[in-house]
Amino acid sequence: MTISEFIFDTAEATFESDVVNRSYEKPVIVDFWAPWCGPCRTLGPVLEGLAQERGGAFLLAKVNVDENPGLAVRFGVQGIPAVKAYQNGEVIAQFTGAAPERSVRDFIQRVAPGEADTVLSEAASLLATRHWEQAEERLRVALDSQPHNPAATLGLVRALIAQGKGDAALAFIEDFPASSEIVAAQQLQPLAKLLAEVECGNGNDVDEVDMLEAQYWQSARLLARGQHAAAMDGLLEVLRQDKGFRSGEPRLVILGVFALLGDDDPLTRRYRDELAGILF
């Protein structure tokens, strides 16, 4: 039975034509499963979602082992779910068990790399070297072909925030695809919100008499210009004066900067220690 353009059920009688022969044209990933198998019910939707997301970079064939025990024996399936990738008539990679989505994505990228994967690799290098504008361009290209790719979406959020484009970043965070990357996106949200306020001109008319409020908005404008060290100096000073300022918002913004820069960045290591010293 054909489930979708890229996903179909296969059986012993049709396996050769469905999987082996078609694997000469493009990779075919086979999911050996059973209705009673809990881990299968976890992994199956992940594989199906990725097959749709990749738009034909690979085909997904599903084998119900209860209905096709001969195939399970033929291919040495001893536990399910079992996933085998075929190319040019041969098994080129496989795994057993309900692997996390990130691992499944990595598996598929190895066995069925598409044009978007090449673009994502380029974008990752640009993000690592802080070429934010060029990274944004490549990530938008990747999302044109894979609109629900969480890695590409998170990378684009980072690139937008680094350029001070908080409003655009918020739009992607609020519509972030369900995935493990959503936690990282949520860490960036307070920073994106503050940058969006700067874009709207909020804080420009703050009375200089209100020293903490003025310093907070000055730090926000520095963040929008990418001057992270100076901005965090200002935010930390606000927290030194009042840990409860704006219900602790400066702390969340600083954590957002850490998420933007990454754990290994020298600024993150330096200011994380300073933040801890103030809070604890």
PDB file of C-alpha atoms in Angstrom:
ATOM      1  CA  MET A   1       0.000   0.000   0.000  1.00  0.00           C
ATOM      2  CA  THR A   2       1.294   3.473  -0.886  1.00  0.00           C
ATOM      3  CA  ILE A   3       1.086   5.754   2.159  1.00  0.00           C
ATOM      4  CA  SER A   4       2.403   8.827   0.367  1.00  0.00           C
ATOM      5  CA  GLU A   5       4.556   9.700  -2.623  1.00  0.00           C
ATOM      6  CA  PHE A   6       7.702   8.792  -0.666  1.00  0.00           C
ATOM      7  CA  ILE A   7       6.396   6.221   1.873  1.00  0.00           C
ATOM      8  CA  PHE A   8       4.926   2.816   1.142  1.00  0.00           C
ATOM      9  CA  ASP A   9       4.317  -0.635   2.635  1.00  0.00           C
ATOM     10  CA  THR A  10       6.230  -3.518   1.121  1.00  0.00           C
ATOM     11  CA  ALA A  11       5.974  -7.294   1.500  1.00  0.00           C
ATOM     12  CA  GLU A  12       7.835 -10.492   0.649  1.00  0.00           C
ATOM     13  CA  ALA A  13       6.312 -10.732  -2.823  1.00  0.00           C
ATOM     14  CA  THR A  14       7.227  -7.190  -3.823  1.00  0.00           C
ATOM     15  CA  PHE A  15      10.375  -6.463  -1.792  1.00  0.00           C
ATOM     16  CA  GLU A  16      12.731  -7.034  -4.720  1.00  0.00           C
ATOM     17  CA  SER A  17      10.983  -4.537  -6.980  1.00  0.00           C
ATOM     18  CA  ASP A  18       9.948  -2.119  -4.216  1.00  0.00           C
ATOM     19  CA  VAL A  19      13.318  -1.876  -2.476  1.00  0.00           C
ATOM     20  CA  VAL A  20      16.219  -3.582  -4.198  1.00  0.00           C
ATOM     21  CA  ASN A  21      15.481  -2.440  -7.743  1.00  0.00           C
ATOM     22  CA  ARG A  22      14.445   1.088  -6.769  1.00  0.00           C
ATOM     23  CA  SER A  23      17.594   1.525  -4.672  1.00  0.00           C
ATOM     24  CA  TYR A  24      19.556   1.817  -7.936  1.00  0.00           C
ATOM     25  CA  GLU A  25      17.718   5.089  -8.564  1.00  0.00           C
ATOM     26  CA  LYS A  26      17.823   6.574  -5.052  1.00  0.00           C
ATOM     27  CA  PRO A  27      18.401   5.338  -1.478  1.00  0.00           C
ATOM     28  CA  VAL A  28      15.580   3.287   0.044  1.00  0.00           C
ATOM     29  CA  ILE A  29      15.308   3.101   3.825  1.00  0.00           C
ATOM     30  CA  VAL A  30      13.422   0.090   5.172  1.00  0.00           C
ATOM     31  CA  ASP A  31      11.659   0.228   8.537  1.00  0.00           C
ATOM     32  CA  PHE A  32      11.024  -3.237  10.017  1.00  0.00           C
ATOM     33  CA  TRP A  33       8.257  -2.811  12.592  1.00  0.00           C
ATOM     34  CA  ALA A  34       5.197  -4.414  14.227  1.00  0.00           C
ATOM     35  CA  PRO A  35       1.930  -2.919  15.529  1.00  0.00           C
ATOM     36  CA  TRP A  36       2.529  -4.179  19.095  1.00  0.00           C
ATOM     37  CA  CYS A  37       6.036  -2.656  19.311  1.00  0.00           C
ATOM     38  CA  GLY A  38       6.114   0.528  21.425  1.00  0.00           C
ATOM     39  CA  PRO A  39       9.521   1.769  20.202  1.00  0.00           C
ATOM     40  CA  CYS A  40       8.304   1.210  16.623  1.00  0.00           C
ATOM     41  CA  ARG A  41       5.432   3.598  17.264  1.00  0.00           C
ATOM     42  CA  THR A  42       7.998   6.169  18.415  1.00  0.00           C
ATOM     43  CA  LEU A  43      10.454   5.768  15.545  1.00  0.00           C
ATOM     44  CA  GLY A  44       7.944   5.316  12.718  1.00  0.00           C
ATOM     45  CA  PRO A  45       6.550   8.872  12.750  1.00  0.00           C
ATOM     46  CA  VAL A  46      10.088  10.301  12.910  1.00  0.00           C
ATOM     47  CA  LEU A  47      11.119   8.386   9.786  1.00  0.00           C
ATOM     48  CA  GLU A  48       7.879   9.277   8.011  1.00  0.00           C
ATOM     49  CA  GLY A  49       8.236  12.951   8.897  1.00  0.00           C
ATOM     50  CA  LEU A  50      11.800  13.028   7.589  1.00  0.00           C
ATOM     51  CA  ALA A  51      10.789  11.281   4.378  1.00  0.00           C
ATOM     52  CA  GLN A  52       8.218  14.002   3.760  1.00  0.00           C
ATOM     53  CA  GLU A  53      10.601  16.746   4.840  1.00  0.00           C
ATOM     54  CA  ARG A  54      13.333  15.537   2.472  1.00  0.00           C
ATOM     55  CA  GLY A  55      10.890  15.602  -0.420  1.00  0.00           C
ATOM     56  CA  GLY A  56      12.151  12.518  -2.253  1.00  0.00           C
ATOM     57  CA  ALA A  57      15.838  12.457  -1.330  1.00  0.00           C
ATOM     58  CA  PHE A  58      15.079   8.897  -0.204  1.00  0.00           C
ATOM     59  CA  LEU A  59      12.140   6.481  -0.169  1.00  0.00           C
ATOM     60  CA  LEU A  60      10.804   4.876   3.004  1.00  0.00           C
ATOM     61  CA  ALA A  61       9.585   1.273   2.770  1.00  0.00           C
ATOM     62  CA  LYS A  62       7.774  -0.208   5.782  1.00  0.00           C
ATOM     63  CA  VAL A  63       7.813  -3.927   6.562  1.00  0.00           C
ATOM     64  CA  ASN A  64       5.352  -5.340   9.103  1.00  0.00           C
ATOM     65  CA  VAL A  65       7.364  -8.293  10.442  1.00  0.00           C
ATOM     66  CA  ASP A  66       4.234 -10.029  11.772  1.00  0.00           C
ATOM     67  CA  GLU A  67       2.883 -10.194   8.222  1.00  0.00           C
ATOM     68  CA  ASN A  68       6.288 -10.809   6.601  1.00  0.00           C
ATOM     69  CA  PRO A  69       8.321 -13.054   8.916  1.00  0.00           C
ATOM     70  CA  GLY A  70      10.306 -14.383   5.962  1.00  0.00           C
ATOM     71  CA  LEU A  71      11.799 -10.970   5.286  1.00  0.00           C
ATOM     72  CA  ALA A  72      12.793 -10.600   8.928  1.00  0.00           C
ATOM     73  CA  VAL A  73      14.581 -13.949   8.811  1.00  0.00           C
ATOM     74  CA  ARG A  74      16.150 -13.237   5.407  1.00  0.00           C
ATOM     75  CA  PHE A  75      17.712  -9.993   6.587  1.00  0.00           C
ATOM     76  CA  GLY A  76      18.673 -11.116  10.067  1.00  0.00           C
ATOM     77  CA  VAL A  77      16.254  -8.870  11.950  1.00  0.00           C
ATOM     78  CA  GLN A  78      16.560  -9.936  15.579  1.00  0.00           C
ATOM     79  CA  GLY A  79      14.997  -6.884  17.224  1.00  0.00           C
ATOM     80  CA  ILE A  80      12.627  -4.151  16.159  1.00  0.00           C
ATOM     81  CA  PRO A  81      12.417  -1.449  15.139  1.00  0.00           C
ATOM     82  CA  ALA A  82      15.233  -2.228  12.704  1.00  0.00           C
ATOM     83  CA  VAL A  83      16.203   0.221   9.987  1.00  0.00           C
ATOM     84  CA  LYS A  84      18.271  -0.700   6.925  1.00  0.00           C
ATOM     85  CA  ALA A  85      19.343   1.651   4.136  1.00  0.00           C
ATOM     86  CA  TYR A  86      19.673   0.220   0.624  1.00  0.00           C
ATOM     87  CA  GLN A  87      21.632   1.673  -2.265  1.00  0.00           C
ATOM     88  CA  ASN A  88      22.525  -0.036  -5.538  1.00  0.00           C
ATOM     89  CA  GLY A  89      20.892  -3.201  -4.267  1.00  0.00           C
ATOM     90  CA  GLU A  90      22.978  -3.449  -1.088  1.00  0.00           C
ATOM     91  CA  VAL A  91      22.531  -2.573   2.590  1.00  0.00           C
ATOM     92  CA  ILE A  92      24.881   0.375   3.176  1.00  0.00           C
ATOM     93  CA  ALA A  93      23.938   1.281   6.769  1.00  0.00           C
ATOM     94  CA  GLN A  94      21.599   0.144   9.516  1.00  0.00           C
ATOM     95  CA  PHE A  95      20.576   0.575  13.148  1.00  0.00           C
ATOM     96  CA  THR A  96      18.247  -1.076  15.651  1.00  0.00           C
ATOM     97  CA  GLY A  97      16.036   0.561  18.270  1.00  0.00           C
ATOM     98  CA  ALA A  98      14.173   3.842  18.616  1.00  0.00           C
ATOM     99  CA  ALA A  99      17.074   6.250  18.157  1.00  0.00           C
ATOM    100  CA  PRO A 100      16.512   9.934  19.032  1.00  0.00           C
ATOM    101  CA  GLU A 101      15.496  12.218  16.192  1.00  0.00           C
ATOM    102  CA  ARG A 102      18.903  13.904  16.001  1.00  0.00           C
ATOM    103  CA  SER A 103      20.581  10.516  15.492  1.00  0.00           C
ATOM    104  CA  VAL A 104      18.020   9.513  12.871  1.00  0.00           C
ATOM    105  CA  ARG A 105      18.643  12.778  11.029  1.00  0.00           C
ATOM    106  CA  ASP A 106      22.380  12.141  11.074  1.00  0.00           C
ATOM    107  CA  PHE A 107      21.810   8.603   9.767  1.00  0.00           C
ATOM    108  CA  ILE A 108      19.685   9.856   6.883  1.00  0.00           C
ATOM    109  CA  GLN A 109      22.114  12.635   6.058  1.00  0.00           C
ATOM    110  CA  ARG A 110      24.882  10.032   5.704  1.00  0.00           C
ATOM    111  CA  VAL A 111      22.950   7.635   3.507  1.00  0.00           C
ATOM    112  CA  ALA A 112      20.835  10.104   1.525  1.00  0.00           C
ATOM    113  CA  PRO A 113      22.478  13.528   1.465  1.00  0.00           C
ATOM    114  CA  GLY A 114      20.514  16.087  -0.500  1.00  0.00           C
ATOM    115  CA  GLU A 115      21.282  19.529  -1.847  1.00  0.00           C
ATOM    116  CA  ALA A 116      19.938  21.051   1.361  1.00  0.00           C
ATOM    117  CA  ASP A 117      22.498  19.075   3.380  1.00  0.00           C
ATOM    118  CA  THR A 118      25.329  20.647   1.389  1.00  0.00           C
ATOM    119  CA  VAL A 119      23.824  24.087   1.954  1.00  0.00           C
ATOM    120  CA  LEU A 120      23.422  23.368   5.674  1.00  0.00           C
ATOM    121  CA  SER A 121      27.051  22.310   5.922  1.00  0.00           C
ATOM    122  CA  GLU A 122      28.114  25.588   4.293  1.00  0.00           C
ATOM    123  CA  ALA A 123      25.840  27.521   6.644  1.00  0.00           C
ATOM    124  CA  ALA A 124      27.270  25.740   9.700  1.00  0.00           C
ATOM    125  CA  SER A 125      30.765  26.854   8.704  1.00  0.00           C
ATOM    126  CA  LEU A 126      29.559  30.416   8.219  1.00  0.00           C
ATOM    127  CA  LEU A 127      27.860  30.409  11.632  1.00  0.00           C
ATOM    128  CA  ALA A 128      31.016  29.069  13.265  1.00  0.00           C
ATOM    129  CA  THR A 129      33.081  31.888  11.766  1.00  0.00           C
ATOM    130  CA  ARG A 130      30.420  34.513  12.616  1.00  0.00           C
ATOM    131  CA  HIS A 131      29.642  35.389   8.992  1.00  0.00           C
ATOM    132  CA  TRP A 132      26.061  36.001  10.035  1.00  0.00           C
ATOM    133  CA  GLU A 133      24.676  37.650   6.894  1.00  0.00           C
ATOM    134  CA  GLN A 134      26.069  34.982   4.559  1.00  0.00           C
ATOM    135  CA  ALA A 135      24.835  32.268   6.922  1.00  0.00           C
ATOM    136  CA  GLU A 136      21.351  33.765   6.844  1.00  0.00           C
ATOM    137  CA  GLU A 137      21.326  33.642   3.049  1.00  0.00           C
ATOM    138  CA  ARG A 138      22.377  29.975   2.904  1.00  0.00           C
ATOM    139  CA  LEU A 139      19.946  28.946   5.663  1.00  0.00           C
ATOM    140  CA  ARG A 140      17.042  30.590   3.866  1.00  0.00           C
ATOM    141  CA  VAL A 141      17.977  28.573   0.776  1.00  0.00           C
ATOM    142  CA  ALA A 142      17.968  25.369   2.868  1.00  0.00           C
ATOM    143  CA  LEU A 143      14.587  26.200   4.377  1.00  0.00           C
ATOM    144  CA  ASP A 144      13.109  26.804   0.930  1.00  0.00           C
ATOM    145  CA  SER A 145      13.541  23.080   0.233  1.00  0.00           C
ATOM    146  CA  GLN A 146      13.121  21.840   3.833  1.00  0.00           C
ATOM    147  CA  PRO A 147      10.812  24.360   5.523  1.00  0.00           C
ATOM    148  CA  HIS A 148      10.503  22.367   8.768  1.00  0.00           C
ATOM    149  CA  ASN A 149      14.178  21.510   9.250  1.00  0.00           C
ATOM    150  CA  PRO A 150      14.858  22.360  12.928  1.00  0.00           C
ATOM    151  CA  ALA A 151      18.651  22.623  12.549  1.00  0.00           C
ATOM    152  CA  ALA A 152      18.281  25.103   9.698  1.00  0.00           C
ATOM    153  CA  THR A 153      15.602  27.033  11.597  1.00  0.00           C
ATOM    154  CA  LEU A 154      17.744  27.278  14.728  1.00  0.00           C
ATOM    155  CA  GLY A 155      20.747  28.379  12.674  1.00  0.00           C
ATOM    156  CA  LEU A 156      18.652  31.065  11.009  1.00  0.00           C
ATOM    157  CA  VAL A 157      17.369  32.277  14.391  1.00  0.00           C
ATOM    158  CA  ARG A 158      20.980  32.649  15.575  1.00  0.00           C
ATOM    159  CA  ALA A 159      22.033  34.457  12.390  1.00  0.00           C
ATOM    160  CA  LEU A 160      19.102  36.879  12.628  1.00  0.00           C
ATOM    161  CA  ILE A 161      19.670  37.632  16.319  1.00  0.00           C
ATOM    162  CA  ALA A 162      23.373  38.226  15.741  1.00  0.00           C
ATOM    163  CA  GLN A 163      22.418  40.894  13.205  1.00  0.00           C
ATOM    164  CA  GLY A 164      19.945  42.531  15.586  1.00  0.00           C
ATOM    165  CA  LYS A 165      16.896  41.260  13.668  1.00  0.00           C
ATOM    166  CA  GLY A 166      14.905  40.320  16.732  1.00  0.00           C
ATOM    167  CA  ASP A 167      11.441  40.584  15.217  1.00  0.00           C
ATOM    168  CA  ALA A 168      12.268  38.193  12.358  1.00  0.00           C
ATOM    169  CA  ALA A 169      13.945  35.782  14.793  1.00  0.00           C
ATOM    170  CA  LEU A 170      10.880  35.781  17.055  1.00  0.00           C
ATOM    171  CA  ALA A 171       8.647  34.776  14.149  1.00  0.00           C
ATOM    172  CA  PHE A 172      10.743  31.646  13.586  1.00  0.00           C
ATOM    173  CA  ILE A 173      10.974  30.861  17.316  1.00  0.00           C
ATOM    174  CA  GLU A 174       7.215  31.116  17.775  1.00  0.00           C
ATOM    175  CA  ASP A 175       6.625  28.746  14.832  1.00  0.00           C
ATOM    176  CA  PHE A 176       9.556  26.449  15.613  1.00  0.00           C
ATOM    177  CA  PRO A 177       9.179  22.838  14.392  1.00  0.00           C
ATOM    178  CA  ALA A 178       8.704  20.198  17.084  1.00  0.00           C
ATOM    179  CA  SER A 179      12.164  18.796  17.804  1.00  0.00           C
ATOM    180  CA  SER A 180      14.912  18.677  20.414  1.00  0.00           C
ATOM    181  CA  GLU A 181      16.297  21.969  19.031  1.00  0.00           C
ATOM    182  CA  ILE A 182      13.270  23.826  20.370  1.00  0.00           C
ATOM    183  CA  VAL A 183      14.954  24.048  23.806  1.00  0.00           C
ATOM    184  CA  ALA A 184      17.853  26.028  22.311  1.00  0.00           C
ATOM    185  CA  ALA A 185      15.417  28.242  20.419  1.00  0.00           C
ATOM    186  CA  GLN A 186      13.541  29.018  23.642  1.00  0.00           C
ATOM    187  CA  GLN A 187      16.818  30.003  25.323  1.00  0.00           C
ATOM    188  CA  LEU A 188      17.277  32.614  22.588  1.00  0.00           C
ATOM    189  CA  GLN A 189      13.743  33.980  22.905  1.00  0.00           C
ATOM    190  CA  PRO A 190      14.343  36.618  25.648  1.00  0.00           C
ATOM    191  CA  LEU A 191      17.262  38.039  23.662  1.00  0.00           C
ATOM    192  CA  ALA A 192      15.179  38.089  20.482  1.00  0.00           C
ATOM    193  CA  LYS A 193      12.334  39.873  22.302  1.00  0.00           C
ATOM    194  CA  LEU A 194      14.663  42.573  23.592  1.00  0.00           C
ATOM    195  CA  LEU A 195      16.172  43.119  20.139  1.00  0.00           C
ATOM    196  CA  ALA A 196      12.671  43.340  18.672  1.00  0.00           C
ATOM    197  CA  GLU A 197      11.881  46.088  21.173  1.00  0.00           C
ATOM    198  CA  VAL A 198      15.026  47.955  20.134  1.00  0.00           C
ATOM    199  CA  GLU A 199      13.915  47.701  16.504  1.00  0.00           C
ATOM    200  CA  CYS A 200      10.607  49.300  17.491  1.00  0.00           C
ATOM    201  CA  GLY A 201      12.437  52.169  19.156  1.00  0.00           C
ATOM    202  CA  ASN A 202      11.518  51.195  22.697  1.00  0.00           C
ATOM    203  CA  GLY A 203      13.845  52.647  25.289  1.00  0.00           C
ATOM    204  CA  ASN A 204      14.856  55.653  23.197  1.00  0.00           C
ATOM    205  CA  ASP A 205      12.942  58.081  25.396  1.00  0.00           C
ATOM    206  CA  VAL A 206      13.890  56.649  28.797  1.00  0.00           C
ATOM    207  CA  ASP A 207      14.488  59.350  31.372  1.00  0.00           C
ATOM    208  CA  GLU A 208      18.221  59.461  32.155  1.00  0.00           C
ATOM    209  CA  VAL A 209      17.283  59.983  35.800  1.00  0.00           C
ATOM    210  CA  ASP A 210      16.203  56.341  35.874  1.00  0.00           C
ATOM    211  CA  MET A 211      19.776  55.058  35.775  1.00  0.00           C
ATOM    212  CA  LEU A 212      19.073  51.333  35.690  1.00  0.00           C
ATOM    213  CA  GLU A 213      16.441  51.606  32.975  1.00  0.00           C
ATOM    214  CA  ALA A 214      18.754  53.813  30.885  1.00  0.00           C
ATOM    215  CA  GLN A 215      21.656  51.393  31.315  1.00  0.00           C
ATOM    216  CA  TYR A 216      19.459  48.450  30.398  1.00  0.00           C
ATOM    217  CA  TRP A 217      18.385  50.010  27.115  1.00  0.00           C
ATOM    218  CA  GLN A 218      21.899  51.142  26.324  1.00  0.00           C
ATOM    219  CA  SER A 219      22.993  47.510  26.738  1.00  0.00           C
ATOM    220  CA  ALA A 220      20.145  46.421  24.477  1.00  0.00           C
ATOM    221  CA  ARG A 221      21.309  48.799  21.732  1.00  0.00           C
ATOM    222  CA  LEU A 222      24.854  47.463  22.082  1.00  0.00           C
ATOM    223  CA  LEU A 223      23.518  43.928  21.632  1.00  0.00           C
ATOM    224  CA  ALA A 224      21.715  45.012  18.467  1.00  0.00           C
ATOM    225  CA  ARG A 225      25.047  46.255  17.110  1.00  0.00           C
ATOM    226  CA  GLY A 226      26.794  42.993  18.011  1.00  0.00           C
ATOM    227  CA  GLN A 227      28.898  44.523  20.799  1.00  0.00           C
ATOM    228  CA  HIS A 228      28.319  41.614  23.145  1.00  0.00           C
ATOM    229  CA  ALA A 229      31.088  42.199  25.695  1.00  0.00           C
ATOM    230  CA  ALA A 230      30.123  45.828  26.328  1.00  0.00           C
ATOM    231  CA  ALA A 231      26.449  44.876  26.433  1.00  0.00           C
ATOM    232  CA  MET A 232      26.982  42.136  29.005  1.00  0.00           C
ATOM    233  CA  ASP A 233      29.088  44.471  31.143  1.00  0.00           C
ATOM    234  CA  GLY A 234      26.083  46.777  31.264  1.00  0.00           C
ATOM    235  CA  LEU A 235      23.569  44.003  31.939  1.00  0.00           C
ATOM    236  CA  LEU A 236      25.684  42.596  34.743  1.00  0.00           C
ATOM    237  CA  GLU A 237      25.932  46.034  36.310  1.00  0.00           C
ATOM    238  CA  VAL A 238      22.137  46.293  36.236  1.00  0.00           C
ATOM    239  CA  LEU A 239      21.932  42.954  38.060  1.00  0.00           C
ATOM    240  CA  ARG A 240      24.521  44.082  40.617  1.00  0.00           C
ATOM    241  CA  GLN A 241      22.307  47.044  41.422  1.00  0.00           C
ATOM    242  CA  ASP A 242      19.008  45.101  41.360  1.00  0.00           C
ATOM    243  CA  LYS A 243      18.819  41.341  40.865  1.00  0.00           C
ATOM    244  CA  GLY A 244      15.056  41.588  40.505  1.00  0.00           C
ATOM    245  CA  PHE A 245      15.139  44.277  37.776  1.00  0.00           C
ATOM    246  CA  ARG A 246      12.315  43.564  35.319  1.00  0.00           C
ATOM    247  CA  SER A 247      11.749  40.241  37.136  1.00  0.00           C
ATOM    248  CA  GLY A 248      15.270  39.081  36.314  1.00  0.00           C
ATOM    249  CA  GLU A 249      15.021  39.790  32.587  1.00  0.00           C
ATOM    250  CA  PRO A 250      18.714  40.810  32.229  1.00  0.00           C
ATOM    251  CA  ARG A 251      19.747  37.337  33.410  1.00  0.00           C
ATOM    252  CA  LEU A 252      17.608  35.665  30.738  1.00  0.00           C
ATOM    253  CA  VAL A 253      18.991  37.993  28.077  1.00  0.00           C
ATOM    254  CA  ILE A 254      22.560  37.168  29.127  1.00  0.00           C
ATOM    255  CA  LEU A 255      21.753  33.444  28.969  1.00  0.00           C
ATOM    256  CA  GLY A 256      20.425  34.099  25.480  1.00  0.00           C
ATOM    257  CA  VAL A 257      23.756  35.670  24.518  1.00  0.00           C
ATOM    258  CA  PHE A 258      25.518  32.570  25.863  1.00  0.00           C
ATOM    259  CA  ALA A 259      23.247  30.408  23.691  1.00  0.00           C
ATOM    260  CA  LEU A 260      24.039  32.593  20.687  1.00  0.00           C
ATOM    261  CA  LEU A 261      27.803  32.518  21.158  1.00  0.00           C
ATOM    262  CA  GLY A 262      28.087  28.892  22.331  1.00  0.00           C
ATOM    263  CA  ASP A 263      29.532  27.269  25.436  1.00  0.00           C
ATOM    264  CA  ASP A 264      33.121  27.322  24.160  1.00  0.00           C
ATOM    265  CA  ASP A 265      33.217  31.011  23.317  1.00  0.00           C
ATOM    266  CA  PRO A 266      35.663  32.953  25.564  1.00  0.00           C
ATOM    267  CA  LEU A 267      32.994  35.566  26.308  1.00  0.00           C
ATOM    268  CA  THR A 268      30.570  32.880  27.456  1.00  0.00           C
ATOM    269  CA  ARG A 269      33.138  31.342  29.800  1.00  0.00           C
ATOM    270  CA  ARG A 270      34.141  34.726  31.216  1.00  0.00           C
ATOM    271  CA  TYR A 271      30.690  36.173  31.729  1.00  0.00           C
ATOM    272  CA  ARG A 272      29.123  32.944  32.976  1.00  0.00           C
ATOM    273  CA  ASP A 273      31.491  33.080  35.942  1.00  0.00           C
ATOM    274  CA  GLU A 274      30.688  36.754  36.527  1.00  0.00           C
ATOM    275  CA  LEU A 275      26.953  36.082  36.340  1.00  0.00           C
ATOM    276  CA  ALA A 276      27.234  33.258  38.857  1.00  0.00           C
ATOM    277  CA  GLY A 277      29.211  35.499  41.175  1.00  0.00           C
ATOM    278  CA  ILE A 278      26.470  38.122  41.148  1.00  0.00           C
ATOM    279  CA  LEU A 279      23.531  35.741  41.501  1.00  0.00           C
ATOM    280  CA  PHE A 280      24.987  33.343  44.040  1.00  0.00           C
TER     281      PHE A 280
END
